[in-house]
Coordinates of C-alpha atoms and ligand atoms in Angstrom, one line a residue:
X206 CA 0.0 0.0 0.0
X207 CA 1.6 3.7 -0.6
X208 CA -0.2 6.8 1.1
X209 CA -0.5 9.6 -1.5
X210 CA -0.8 13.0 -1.2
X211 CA -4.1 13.0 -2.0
X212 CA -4.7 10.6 0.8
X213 CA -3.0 13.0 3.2
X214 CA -5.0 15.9 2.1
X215 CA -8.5 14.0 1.8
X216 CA -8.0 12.9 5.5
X217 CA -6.4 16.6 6.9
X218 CA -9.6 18.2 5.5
X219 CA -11.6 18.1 8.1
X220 CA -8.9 19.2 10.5
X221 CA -7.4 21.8 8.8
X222 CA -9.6 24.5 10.4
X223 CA -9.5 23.6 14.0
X224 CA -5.8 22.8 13.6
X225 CA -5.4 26.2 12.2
X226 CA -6.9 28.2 14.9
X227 CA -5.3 26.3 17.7
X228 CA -1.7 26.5 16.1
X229 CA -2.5 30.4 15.7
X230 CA -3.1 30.5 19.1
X231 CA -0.2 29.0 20.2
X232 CA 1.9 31.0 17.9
X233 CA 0.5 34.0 19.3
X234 CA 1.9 32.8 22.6
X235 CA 5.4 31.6 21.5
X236 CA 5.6 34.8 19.5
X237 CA 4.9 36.7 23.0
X238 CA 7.7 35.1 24.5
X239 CA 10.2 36.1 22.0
X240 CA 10.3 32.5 20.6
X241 CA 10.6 32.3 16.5
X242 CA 8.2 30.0 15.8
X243 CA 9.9 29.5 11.9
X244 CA 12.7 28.4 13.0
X245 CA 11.0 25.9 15.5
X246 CA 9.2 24.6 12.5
X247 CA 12.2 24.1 10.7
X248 CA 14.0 22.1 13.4
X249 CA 11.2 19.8 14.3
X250 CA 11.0 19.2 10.6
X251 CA 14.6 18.4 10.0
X252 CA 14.6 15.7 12.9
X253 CA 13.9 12.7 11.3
X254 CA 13.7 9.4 13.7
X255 CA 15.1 6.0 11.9
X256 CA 13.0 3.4 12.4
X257 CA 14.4 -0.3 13.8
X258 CA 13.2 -2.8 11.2
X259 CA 13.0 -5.4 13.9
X260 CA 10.2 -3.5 15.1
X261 CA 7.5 -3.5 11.7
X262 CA 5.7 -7.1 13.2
X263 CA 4.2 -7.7 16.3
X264 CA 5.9 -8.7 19.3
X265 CA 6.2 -10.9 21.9
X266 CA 7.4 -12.8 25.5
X267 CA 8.4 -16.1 26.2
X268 CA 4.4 -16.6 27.2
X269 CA 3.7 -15.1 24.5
X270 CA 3.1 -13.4 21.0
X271 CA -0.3 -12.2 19.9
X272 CA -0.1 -11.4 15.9
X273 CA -2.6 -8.9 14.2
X274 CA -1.9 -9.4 10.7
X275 CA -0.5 -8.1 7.3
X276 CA 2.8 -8.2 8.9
X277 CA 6.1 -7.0 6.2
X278 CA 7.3 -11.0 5.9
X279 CA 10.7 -8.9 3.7
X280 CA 12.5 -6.4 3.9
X281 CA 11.2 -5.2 0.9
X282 CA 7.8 -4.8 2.7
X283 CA 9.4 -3.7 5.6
X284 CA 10.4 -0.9 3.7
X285 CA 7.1 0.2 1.9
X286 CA 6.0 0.3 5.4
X287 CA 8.7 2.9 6.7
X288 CA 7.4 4.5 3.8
X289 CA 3.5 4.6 5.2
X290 CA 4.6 5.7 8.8
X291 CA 7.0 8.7 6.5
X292 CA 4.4 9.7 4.0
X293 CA 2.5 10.3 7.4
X294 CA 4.3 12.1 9.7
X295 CA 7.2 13.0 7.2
X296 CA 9.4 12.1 10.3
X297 CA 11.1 9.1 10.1
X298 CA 13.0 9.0 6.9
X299 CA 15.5 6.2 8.0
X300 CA 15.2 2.5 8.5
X301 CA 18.2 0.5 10.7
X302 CA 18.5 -3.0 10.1
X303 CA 19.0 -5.6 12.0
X304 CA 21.2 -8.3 10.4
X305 CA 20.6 -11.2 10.1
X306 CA 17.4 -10.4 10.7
X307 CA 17.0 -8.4 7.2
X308 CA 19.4 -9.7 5.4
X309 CA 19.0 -8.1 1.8
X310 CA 18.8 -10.9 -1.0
X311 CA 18.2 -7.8 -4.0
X312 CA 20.2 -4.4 -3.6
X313 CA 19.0 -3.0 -6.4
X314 CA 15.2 -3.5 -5.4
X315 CA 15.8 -2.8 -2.2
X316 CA 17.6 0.3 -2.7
X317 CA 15.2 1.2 -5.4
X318 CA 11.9 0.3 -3.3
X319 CA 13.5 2.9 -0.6
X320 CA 14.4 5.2 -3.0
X321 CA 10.6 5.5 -4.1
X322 CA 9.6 6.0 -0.6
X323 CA 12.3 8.5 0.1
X324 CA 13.5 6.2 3.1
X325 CA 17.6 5.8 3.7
X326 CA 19.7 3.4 5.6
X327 CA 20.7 4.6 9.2
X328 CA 23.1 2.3 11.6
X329 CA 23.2 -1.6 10.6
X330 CA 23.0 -3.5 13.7
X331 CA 25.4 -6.6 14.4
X332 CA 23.8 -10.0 15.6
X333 CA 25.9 -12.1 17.7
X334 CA 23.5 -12.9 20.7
X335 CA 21.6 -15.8 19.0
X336 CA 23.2 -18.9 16.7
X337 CA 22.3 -19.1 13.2
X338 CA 21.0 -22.6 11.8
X339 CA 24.2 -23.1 10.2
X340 CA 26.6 -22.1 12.7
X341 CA 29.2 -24.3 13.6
X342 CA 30.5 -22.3 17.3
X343 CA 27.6 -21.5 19.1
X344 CA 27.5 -17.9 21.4
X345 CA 25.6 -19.6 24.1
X346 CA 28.5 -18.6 26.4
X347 CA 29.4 -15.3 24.7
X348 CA 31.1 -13.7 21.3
X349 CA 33.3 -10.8 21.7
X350 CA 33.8 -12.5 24.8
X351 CA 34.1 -15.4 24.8
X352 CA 36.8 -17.6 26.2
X353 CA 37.3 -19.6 22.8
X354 CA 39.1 -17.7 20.4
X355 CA 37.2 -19.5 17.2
X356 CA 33.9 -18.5 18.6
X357 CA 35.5 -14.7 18.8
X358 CA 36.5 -14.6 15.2
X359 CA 33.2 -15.8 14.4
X360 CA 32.0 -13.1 15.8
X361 CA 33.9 -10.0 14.8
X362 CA 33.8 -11.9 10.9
X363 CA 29.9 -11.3 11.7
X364 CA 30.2 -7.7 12.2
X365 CA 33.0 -7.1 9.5
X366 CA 30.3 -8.4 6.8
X367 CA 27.4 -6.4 8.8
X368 CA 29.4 -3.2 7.8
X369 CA 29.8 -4.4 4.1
X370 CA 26.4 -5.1 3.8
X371 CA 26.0 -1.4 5.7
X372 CA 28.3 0.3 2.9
X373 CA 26.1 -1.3 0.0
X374 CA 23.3 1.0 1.1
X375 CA 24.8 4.1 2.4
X376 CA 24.7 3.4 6.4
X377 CA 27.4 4.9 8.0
X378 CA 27.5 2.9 11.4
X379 CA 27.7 0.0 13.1
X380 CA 25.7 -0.7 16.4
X381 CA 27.3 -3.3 18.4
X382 CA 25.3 -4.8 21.3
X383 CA 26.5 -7.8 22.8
X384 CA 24.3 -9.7 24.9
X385 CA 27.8 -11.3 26.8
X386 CA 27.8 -11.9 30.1
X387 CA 27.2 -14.3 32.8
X388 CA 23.8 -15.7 34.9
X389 CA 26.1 -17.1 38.0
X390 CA 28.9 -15.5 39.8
X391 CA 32.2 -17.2 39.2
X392 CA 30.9 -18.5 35.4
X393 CA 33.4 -16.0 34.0
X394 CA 36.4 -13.5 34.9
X395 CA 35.1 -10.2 34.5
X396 CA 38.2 -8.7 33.6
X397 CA 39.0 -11.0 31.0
X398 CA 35.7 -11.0 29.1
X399 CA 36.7 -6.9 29.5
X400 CA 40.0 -7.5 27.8
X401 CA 38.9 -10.1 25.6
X402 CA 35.7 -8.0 24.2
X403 CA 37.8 -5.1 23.8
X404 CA 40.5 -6.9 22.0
X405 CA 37.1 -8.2 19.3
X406 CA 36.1 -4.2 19.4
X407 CA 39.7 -2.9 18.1
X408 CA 39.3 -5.5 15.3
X409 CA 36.5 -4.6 14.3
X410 CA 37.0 -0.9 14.6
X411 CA 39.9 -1.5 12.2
X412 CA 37.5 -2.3 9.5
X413 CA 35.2 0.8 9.7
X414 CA 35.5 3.1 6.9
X415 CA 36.5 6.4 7.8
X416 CA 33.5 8.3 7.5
X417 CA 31.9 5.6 9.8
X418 CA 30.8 5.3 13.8
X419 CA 30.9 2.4 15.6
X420 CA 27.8 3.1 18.2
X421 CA 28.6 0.9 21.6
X422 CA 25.3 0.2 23.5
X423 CA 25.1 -1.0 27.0
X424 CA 22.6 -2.9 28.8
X425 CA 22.7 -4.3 32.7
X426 CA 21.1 -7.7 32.3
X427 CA 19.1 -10.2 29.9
X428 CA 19.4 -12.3 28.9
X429 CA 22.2 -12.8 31.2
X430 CA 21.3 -11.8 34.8
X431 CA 24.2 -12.0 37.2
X432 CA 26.7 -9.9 35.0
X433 CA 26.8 -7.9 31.4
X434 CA 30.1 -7.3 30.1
X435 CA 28.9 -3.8 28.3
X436 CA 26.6 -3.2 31.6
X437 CA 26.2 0.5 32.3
X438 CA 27.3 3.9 30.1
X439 CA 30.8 3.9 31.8
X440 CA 32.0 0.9 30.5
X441 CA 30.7 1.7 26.6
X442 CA 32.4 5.0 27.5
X443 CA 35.9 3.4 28.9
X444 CA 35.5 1.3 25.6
X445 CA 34.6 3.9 22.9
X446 CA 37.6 6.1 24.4
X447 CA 39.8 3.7 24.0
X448 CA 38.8 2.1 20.8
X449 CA 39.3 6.0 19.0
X450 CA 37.7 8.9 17.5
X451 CA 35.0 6.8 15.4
X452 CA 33.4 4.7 18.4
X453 CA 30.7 6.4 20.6
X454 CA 28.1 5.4 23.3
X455 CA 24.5 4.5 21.9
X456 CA 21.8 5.0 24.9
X457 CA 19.1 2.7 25.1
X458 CA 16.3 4.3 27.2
X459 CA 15.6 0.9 28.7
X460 CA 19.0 -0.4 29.4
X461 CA 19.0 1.3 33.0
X462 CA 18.2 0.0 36.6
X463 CA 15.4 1.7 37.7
X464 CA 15.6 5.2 38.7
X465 CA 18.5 5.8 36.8
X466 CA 19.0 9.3 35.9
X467 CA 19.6 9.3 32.0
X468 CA 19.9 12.2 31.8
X469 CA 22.7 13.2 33.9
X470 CA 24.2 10.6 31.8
X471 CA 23.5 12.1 28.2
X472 CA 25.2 15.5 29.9
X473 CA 28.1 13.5 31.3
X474 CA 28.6 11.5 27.5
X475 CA 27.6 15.0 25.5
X476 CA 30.6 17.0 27.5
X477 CA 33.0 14.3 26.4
X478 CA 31.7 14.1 22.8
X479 CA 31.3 11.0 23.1
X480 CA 26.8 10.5 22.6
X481 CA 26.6 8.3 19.1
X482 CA 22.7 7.9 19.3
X483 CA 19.9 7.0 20.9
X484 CA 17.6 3.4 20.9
X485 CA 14.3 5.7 22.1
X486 CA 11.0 3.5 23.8
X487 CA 9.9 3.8 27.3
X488 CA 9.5 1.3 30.5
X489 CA 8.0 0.8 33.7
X490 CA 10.1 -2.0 35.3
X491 CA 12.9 -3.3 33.1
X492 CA 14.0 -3.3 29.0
X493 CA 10.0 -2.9 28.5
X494 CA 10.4 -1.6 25.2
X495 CA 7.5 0.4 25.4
X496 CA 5.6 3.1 23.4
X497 CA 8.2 6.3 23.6
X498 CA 6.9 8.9 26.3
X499 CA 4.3 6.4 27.2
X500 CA 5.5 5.6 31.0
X501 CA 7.9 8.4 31.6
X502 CA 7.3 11.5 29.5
X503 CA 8.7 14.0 31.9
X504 CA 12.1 12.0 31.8
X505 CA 12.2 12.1 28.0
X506 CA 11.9 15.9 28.6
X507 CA 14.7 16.3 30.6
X508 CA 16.9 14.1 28.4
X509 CA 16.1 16.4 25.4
X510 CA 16.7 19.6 27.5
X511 CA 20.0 18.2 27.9
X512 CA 20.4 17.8 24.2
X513 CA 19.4 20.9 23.0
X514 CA 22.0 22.5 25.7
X515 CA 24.2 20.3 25.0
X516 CA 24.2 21.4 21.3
X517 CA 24.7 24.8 21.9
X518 CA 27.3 24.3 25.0
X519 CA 29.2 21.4 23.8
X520 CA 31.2 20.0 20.0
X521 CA 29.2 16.6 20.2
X522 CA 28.4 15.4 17.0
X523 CA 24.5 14.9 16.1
X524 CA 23.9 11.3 17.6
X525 CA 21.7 8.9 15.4
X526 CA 17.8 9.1 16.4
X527 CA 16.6 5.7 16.2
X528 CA 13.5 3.8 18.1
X529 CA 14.0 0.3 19.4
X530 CA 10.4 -1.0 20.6
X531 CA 8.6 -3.6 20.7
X532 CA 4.9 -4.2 19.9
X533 CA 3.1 -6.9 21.8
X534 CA -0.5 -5.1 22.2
X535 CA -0.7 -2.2 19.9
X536 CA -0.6 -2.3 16.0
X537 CA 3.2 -2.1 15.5
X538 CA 2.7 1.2 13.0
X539 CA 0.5 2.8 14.9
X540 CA 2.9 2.2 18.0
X541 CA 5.8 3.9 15.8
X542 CA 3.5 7.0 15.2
X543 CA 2.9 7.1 18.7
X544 CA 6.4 6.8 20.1
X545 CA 7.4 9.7 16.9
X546 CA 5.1 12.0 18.2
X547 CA 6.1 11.7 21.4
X548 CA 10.0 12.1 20.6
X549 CA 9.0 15.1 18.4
X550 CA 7.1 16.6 21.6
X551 CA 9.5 16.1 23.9
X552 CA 12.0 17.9 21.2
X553 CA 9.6 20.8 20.8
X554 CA 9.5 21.3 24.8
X555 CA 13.1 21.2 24.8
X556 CA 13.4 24.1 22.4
X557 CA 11.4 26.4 24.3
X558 CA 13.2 26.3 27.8
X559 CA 14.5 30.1 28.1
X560 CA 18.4 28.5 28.4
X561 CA 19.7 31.6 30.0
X562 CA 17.1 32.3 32.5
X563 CA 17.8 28.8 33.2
X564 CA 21.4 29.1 33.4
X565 CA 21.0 32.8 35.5
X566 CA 18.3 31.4 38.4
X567 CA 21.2 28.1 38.2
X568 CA 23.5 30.8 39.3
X569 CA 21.6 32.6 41.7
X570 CA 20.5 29.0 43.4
X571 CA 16.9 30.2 42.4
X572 CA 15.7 26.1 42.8
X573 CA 12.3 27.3 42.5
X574 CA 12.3 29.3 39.2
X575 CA 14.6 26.7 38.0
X576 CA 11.7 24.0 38.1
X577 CA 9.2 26.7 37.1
X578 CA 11.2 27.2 33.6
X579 CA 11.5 23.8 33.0
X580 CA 7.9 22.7 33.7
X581 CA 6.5 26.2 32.1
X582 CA 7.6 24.1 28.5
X583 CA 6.7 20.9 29.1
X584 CA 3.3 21.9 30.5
X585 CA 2.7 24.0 26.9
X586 CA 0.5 22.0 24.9
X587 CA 3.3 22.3 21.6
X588 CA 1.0 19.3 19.7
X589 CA -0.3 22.2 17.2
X590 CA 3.1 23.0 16.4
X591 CA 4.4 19.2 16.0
X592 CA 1.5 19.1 14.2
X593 CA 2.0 22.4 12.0
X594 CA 5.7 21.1 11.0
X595 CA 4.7 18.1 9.5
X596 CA 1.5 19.3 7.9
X597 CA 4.1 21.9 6.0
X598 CA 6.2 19.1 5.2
X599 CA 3.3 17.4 3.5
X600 CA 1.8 14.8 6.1
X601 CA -1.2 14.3 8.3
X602 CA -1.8 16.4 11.0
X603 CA -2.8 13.5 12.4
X604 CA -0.8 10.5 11.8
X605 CA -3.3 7.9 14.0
X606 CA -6.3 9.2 12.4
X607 CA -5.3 9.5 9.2
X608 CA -3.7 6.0 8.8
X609 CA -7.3 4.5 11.0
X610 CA -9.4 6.5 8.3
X611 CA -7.1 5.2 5.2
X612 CA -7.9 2.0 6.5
X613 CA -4.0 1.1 6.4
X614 CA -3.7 -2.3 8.4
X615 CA -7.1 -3.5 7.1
X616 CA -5.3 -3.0 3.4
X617 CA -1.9 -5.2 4.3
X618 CA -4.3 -8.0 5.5
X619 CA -5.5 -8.0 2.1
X620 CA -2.5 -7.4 0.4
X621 CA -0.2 -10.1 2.7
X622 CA -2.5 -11.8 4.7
X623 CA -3.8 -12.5 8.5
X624 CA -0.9 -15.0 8.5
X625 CA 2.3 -13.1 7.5
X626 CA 5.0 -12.4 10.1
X627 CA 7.7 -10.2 10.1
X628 CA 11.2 -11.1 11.1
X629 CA 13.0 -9.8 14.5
X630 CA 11.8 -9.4 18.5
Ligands
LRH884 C1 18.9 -5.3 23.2 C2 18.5 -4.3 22.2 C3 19.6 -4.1 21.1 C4 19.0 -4.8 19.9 C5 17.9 -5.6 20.4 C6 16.9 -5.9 19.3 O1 18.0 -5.3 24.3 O2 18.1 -3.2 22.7 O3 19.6 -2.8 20.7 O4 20.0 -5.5 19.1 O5 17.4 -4.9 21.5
MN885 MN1 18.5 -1.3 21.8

């Protein structure tokens, strides 16, 4: 199925007047407060969000996985649907795979089906926490890691022909998460499986191109659950600094122990240079992989109001936007639109913090004006300006409704069936 523009304008026509007026009015109000409401426009539409094509199907638990149908069952598919979720919110021109998960059988079609949906190639991720049918070694007790030095080629060869496939279609980084670890103390030496998956690292790093990153995530357990070799931001940190210029940290929102202040730790990795990207979703408990800004929308706030200082205050490069989710109860595209939004949002709350006033009652120790700031912009409603971006860019001012009334999902249950499932989580 493609969305055209004339779907997109048939289904903003009834909107487009109430829209108006209550994007006027909040205009009028950001105008008022010296903001230039342009220039917010043109940043919220030049942040585009890459979508994790592990993440198109519906997922599941080890007790479970409830389809809903018309799942992509190729890459190809995969693809055209990035394309629906983009034609809608003109947001999320980007898809990162997940290899082998999406392996591509056909450049050429592949890089012409994204082509014609005006979708590109962000990080390619590596894959090294589950054994292939074919595979001889098996990483049940680690890769990078891993005490056997076979099963540790095996696994940086893995990631060397994850960034070939990567430079066929224009990706220019690597995401390396490595499920290593152990479930029992004394299984493993922590220091060697340290020295040993840094050794694996440098190998690897030798074999990025030099317009590449290497993006190192961390996690703290699963599905190991004594000890994670990559457990916390400090050790992708201690890693990335040594490995060189090209590796960075990658933050997964749901790779922290609970309570966990993320953002103190975006500031901490931004003031090094040293924040590659971000794996956005949301959780209550543990790696939930939630609906962005579903759980914790005041947190994704604050991370972004460290971002947009950050920017301005610090030389660390744009890190890659990308969503890592997964859908067990809610149609898997209409959980992406949701969790877009809600980045967007957060984004758009971030912008309007008065940074000086900020940085003025910091140094005066005015706590109470310092929280009044902050909350004055996330409690502004900004979802008329979100709205107004992508509207001028050509999408729906509202993606849910829009793809609901275009009748989207019913469509790929005709086109692909009740019964087609998509690779991945
Ligand atoms: C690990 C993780 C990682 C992916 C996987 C799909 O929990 O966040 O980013 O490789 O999910
Ligand atoms: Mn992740």
């Amino acid at each position: 199925m493609r969305i055209t523009t004339d779907h997109i304008q048939s289904t903003n026509k009834p909107r487009e007047v109430s829209h108006a007026r209550e994007f006027n009015f909040l205009a009028e109000n950001l105008e008022k407060k010296g903001l230039d409401v342009e220039q917010l426009i043109k940043k919220l539409q030049y942040f585009q969000i890459a979508i994790p094509s592990w993440a198109l199907g519906t997922g599941g638990t080890r007790f479970g996985r409830f389809s809903g149908g018309g799942e992509p069952a190729t890459l190809i598919q995969k693809i055209q649907d990035i394309g629906i979720l983009h034609a809608l919110n003109r947001s999320s021109n980007s898809v990162s795979l997940h290899i082998p998960w999406d392996i591509p059988q056909d450049y050429d079609a592949i890089l012409q089906t994204a082509a014609e949906v005006e979708i590109g190639f962000d990080a390619v991720n590596s894959n090294t926490f589950q054994d292939q049918a074919d595979q001889s070694l098996s990483y049940k007790f680690g890769s990078l890691a891993n005490y056997d030095q076979n099963i540790r080629a095996l696994a940086i060869e893995h990631n060397k022909e994850v960034i070939r496939i990567g430079e066929k279609l224009g990706s220019k980084a690597l995401t390396v998460w490595l499920a290593d670890g152990s479930s029992f103390p004394g299984q493993h030496s922590f220091r060697k499986a340290l020295q040993s998956t840094y050794e694996s690292l440098q190998e690897i790093y030798k074999e990025l191109p030099s317009d590449w990153k290497m993006l190192v995530e961390y996690k703290p357990y699963e599905p190991y659950f004594y000890s994670t070799v990559i457990q916390d931001w400090g050790t992708s940190f201690l890693l990335a600094n040594k490995l060189g210029e090209k590796a960075y940290t990658l933050v997964d929102l749901g790779h922290h122990l609970p309570n966990t202040n993320i953002e103190q730790i975006v500031a901490t990795l931004m003031t090094e240079g040293k924040l590659g990207g971000f794996h956005f979703n949301d959780s209550k408990y543990g790696d939930d992989d939630l609906t962005v800004g579903s759980i914790k929308p005041y947190q994704l706030f604050l991370i972004f109001n460290e971002l947009v200082a950050g920017f301005e205050e610090t030389s660390n490069p744009a890190p890659a936007w990308m969503i890592d989710a997964s859908h067990n109860l809610k149609d898997p595209l209409e959980d992406l639109l949701q969790s877009i939004e809600a980045i967007k949002l957060a984004y758009a709350q971030a912008l309007i913090v008065d940074q000086n006033a900020l940085h003025a009652v910091q140094a005066s120790h005015d706590v109470t004006l310092a929280q009044e700031i902050l909350q004055d912009a996330f409690r502004t409603d900004l979802r008329p300006l979100v709205r107004e971006a992508i509207r001028q860019s050509g999408g729906a001012i509202s993606a849910i409704h829009s793809y609901r009334e275009l009748k989207v999902r019913e469509t790929l249950i005709k086109e692909r069936g009740k019964d087609s499932k998509a690779s991945g989580l």
